[in-house]
PDB file of C-alpha atoms in Angstrom:
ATOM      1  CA  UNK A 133       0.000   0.000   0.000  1.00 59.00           C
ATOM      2  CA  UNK A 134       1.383   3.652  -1.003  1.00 68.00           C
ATOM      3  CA  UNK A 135       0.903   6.098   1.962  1.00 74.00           C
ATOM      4  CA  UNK A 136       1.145   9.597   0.882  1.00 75.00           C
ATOM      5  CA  UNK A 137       2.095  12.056   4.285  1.00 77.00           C
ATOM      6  CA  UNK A 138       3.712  15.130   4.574  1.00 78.00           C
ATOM      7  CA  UNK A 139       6.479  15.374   6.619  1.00 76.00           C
ATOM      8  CA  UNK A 140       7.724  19.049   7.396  1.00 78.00           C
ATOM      9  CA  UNK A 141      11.736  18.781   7.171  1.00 75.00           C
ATOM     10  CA  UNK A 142      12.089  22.505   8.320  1.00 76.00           C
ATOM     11  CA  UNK A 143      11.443  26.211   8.279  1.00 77.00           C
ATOM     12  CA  UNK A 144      12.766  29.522   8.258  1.00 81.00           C
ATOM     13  CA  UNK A 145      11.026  32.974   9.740  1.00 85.00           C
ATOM     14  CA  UNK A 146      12.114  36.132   7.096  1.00 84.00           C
ATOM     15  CA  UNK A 147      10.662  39.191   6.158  1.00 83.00           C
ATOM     16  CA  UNK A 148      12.784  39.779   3.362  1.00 89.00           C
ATOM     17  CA  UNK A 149      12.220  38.110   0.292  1.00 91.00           C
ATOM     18  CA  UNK A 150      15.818  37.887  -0.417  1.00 92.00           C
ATOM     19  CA  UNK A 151      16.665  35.962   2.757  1.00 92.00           C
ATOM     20  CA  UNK A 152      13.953  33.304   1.567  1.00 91.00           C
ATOM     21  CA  UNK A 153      14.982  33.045  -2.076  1.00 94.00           C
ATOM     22  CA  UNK A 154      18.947  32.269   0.070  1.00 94.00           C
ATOM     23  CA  UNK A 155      17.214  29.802   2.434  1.00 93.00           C
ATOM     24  CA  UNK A 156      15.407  28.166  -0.740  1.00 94.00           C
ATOM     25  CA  UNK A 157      18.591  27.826  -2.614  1.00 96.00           C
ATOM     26  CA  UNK A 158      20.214  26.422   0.457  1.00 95.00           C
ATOM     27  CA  UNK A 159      17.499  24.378   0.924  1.00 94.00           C
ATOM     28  CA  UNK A 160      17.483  22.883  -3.046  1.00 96.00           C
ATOM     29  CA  UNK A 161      21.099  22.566  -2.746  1.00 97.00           C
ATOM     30  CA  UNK A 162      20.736  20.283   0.757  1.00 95.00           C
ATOM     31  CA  UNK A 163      18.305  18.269  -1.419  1.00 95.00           C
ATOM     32  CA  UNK A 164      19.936  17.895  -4.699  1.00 97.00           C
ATOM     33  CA  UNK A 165      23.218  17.052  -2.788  1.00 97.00           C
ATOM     34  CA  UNK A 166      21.052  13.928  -1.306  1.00 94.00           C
ATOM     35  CA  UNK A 167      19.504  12.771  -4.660  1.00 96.00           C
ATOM     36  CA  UNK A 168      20.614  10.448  -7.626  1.00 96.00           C
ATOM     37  CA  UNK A 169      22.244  12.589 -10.712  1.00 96.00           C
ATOM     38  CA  UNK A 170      19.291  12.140 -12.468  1.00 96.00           C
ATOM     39  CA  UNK A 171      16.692  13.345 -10.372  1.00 97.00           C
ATOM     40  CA  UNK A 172      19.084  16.176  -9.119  1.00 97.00           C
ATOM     41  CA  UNK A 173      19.347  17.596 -12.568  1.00 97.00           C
ATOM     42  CA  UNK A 174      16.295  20.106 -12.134  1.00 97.00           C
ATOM     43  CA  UNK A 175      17.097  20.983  -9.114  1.00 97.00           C
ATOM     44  CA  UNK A 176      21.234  21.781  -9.889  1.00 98.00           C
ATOM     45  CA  UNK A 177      19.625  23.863 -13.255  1.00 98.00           C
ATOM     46  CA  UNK A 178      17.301  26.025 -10.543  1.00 98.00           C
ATOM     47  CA  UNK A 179      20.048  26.891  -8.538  1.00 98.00           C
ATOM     48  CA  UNK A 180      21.446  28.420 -12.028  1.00 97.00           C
ATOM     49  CA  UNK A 181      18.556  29.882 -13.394  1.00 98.00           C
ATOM     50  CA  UNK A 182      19.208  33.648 -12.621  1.00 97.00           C
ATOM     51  CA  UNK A 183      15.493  34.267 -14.466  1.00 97.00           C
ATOM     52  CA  UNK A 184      13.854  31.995 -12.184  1.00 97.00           C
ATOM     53  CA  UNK A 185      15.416  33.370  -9.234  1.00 97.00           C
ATOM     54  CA  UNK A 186      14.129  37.214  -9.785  1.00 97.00           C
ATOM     55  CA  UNK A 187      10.562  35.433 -10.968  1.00 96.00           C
ATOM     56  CA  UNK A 188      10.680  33.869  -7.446  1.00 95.00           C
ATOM     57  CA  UNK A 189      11.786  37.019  -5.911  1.00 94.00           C
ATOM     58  CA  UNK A 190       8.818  39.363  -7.839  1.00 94.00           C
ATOM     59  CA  UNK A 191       6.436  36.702  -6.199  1.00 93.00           C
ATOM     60  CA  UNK A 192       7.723  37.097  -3.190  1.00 91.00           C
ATOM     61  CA  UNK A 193       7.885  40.705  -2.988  1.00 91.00           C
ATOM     62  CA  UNK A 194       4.504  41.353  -4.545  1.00 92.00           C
ATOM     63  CA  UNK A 195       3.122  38.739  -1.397  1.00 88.00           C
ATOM     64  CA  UNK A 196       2.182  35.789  -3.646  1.00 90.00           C
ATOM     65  CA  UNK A 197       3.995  32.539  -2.236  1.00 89.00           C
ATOM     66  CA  UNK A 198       6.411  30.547  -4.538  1.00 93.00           C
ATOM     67  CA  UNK A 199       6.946  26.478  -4.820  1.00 93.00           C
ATOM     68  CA  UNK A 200       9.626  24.256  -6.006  1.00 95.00           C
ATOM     69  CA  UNK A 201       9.668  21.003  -6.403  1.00 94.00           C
ATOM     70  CA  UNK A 202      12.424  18.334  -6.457  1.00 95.00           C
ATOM     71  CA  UNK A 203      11.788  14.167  -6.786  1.00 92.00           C
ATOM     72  CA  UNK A 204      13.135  10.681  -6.908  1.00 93.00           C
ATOM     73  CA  UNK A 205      11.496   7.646  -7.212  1.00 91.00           C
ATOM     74  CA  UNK A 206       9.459   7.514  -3.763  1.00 88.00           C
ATOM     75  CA  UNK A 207       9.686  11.232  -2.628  1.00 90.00           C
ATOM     76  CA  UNK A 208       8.574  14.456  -3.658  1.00 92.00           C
ATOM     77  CA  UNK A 209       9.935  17.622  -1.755  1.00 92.00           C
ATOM     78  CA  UNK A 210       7.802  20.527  -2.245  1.00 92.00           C
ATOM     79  CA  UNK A 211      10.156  23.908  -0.548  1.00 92.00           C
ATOM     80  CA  UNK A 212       7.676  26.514  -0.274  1.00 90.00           C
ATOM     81  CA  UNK A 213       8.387  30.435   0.418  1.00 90.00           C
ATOM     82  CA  UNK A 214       5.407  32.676   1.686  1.00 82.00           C
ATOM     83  CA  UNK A 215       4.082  35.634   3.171  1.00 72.00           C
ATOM     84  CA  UNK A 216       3.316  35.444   6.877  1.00 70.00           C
ATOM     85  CA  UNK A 217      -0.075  34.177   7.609  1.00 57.00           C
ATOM     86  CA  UNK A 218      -0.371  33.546   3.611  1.00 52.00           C
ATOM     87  CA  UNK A 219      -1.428  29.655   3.054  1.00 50.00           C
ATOM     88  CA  UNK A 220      -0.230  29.638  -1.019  1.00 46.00           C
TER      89      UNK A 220
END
């Protein structure tokens, strides 16, 4: 039987949006450091992706939450950044 939970691995209290888009890459990098080459691939091309990063960063700023996710064969990791008392 497949059980899908959610199991919080952390969190980090910010008010600036540049502090979260630093604990997000930290966060990606923790991850993809953990994962097979081929499932770390998206990840390792975020942490690149200048574009991506201001995107993330305009979301933040504006208060509108961001999400990245990262998988292998069994887990998902869904790192979410977002406005205090903001649920997306």
């Amino acid at each position: 039987m497949n059980e899908i939970r959610s199991i919080p691995i952390g969190s980090y209290d910010t008010t600036s949006p540049r502090l979260a888009l630093r604990w997000l890459r930290e966060r990606t990098r923790h991850i993809t450091d953990q994962l097979d080459a081929a499932y770390a691939q998206p990840g390792l091309h975020w942490l690149t992706d200048e574009t991506e990063h201001e995107r993330a960063l305009a979301y933040m700023t504006e208060g509108t939450g961001y999400q990245l996710t990262l998988y292998d064969e069994s887990t998902r990791y869904v790192l979410v950044v977002h406005p205090t008392g903001a649920t997306s």
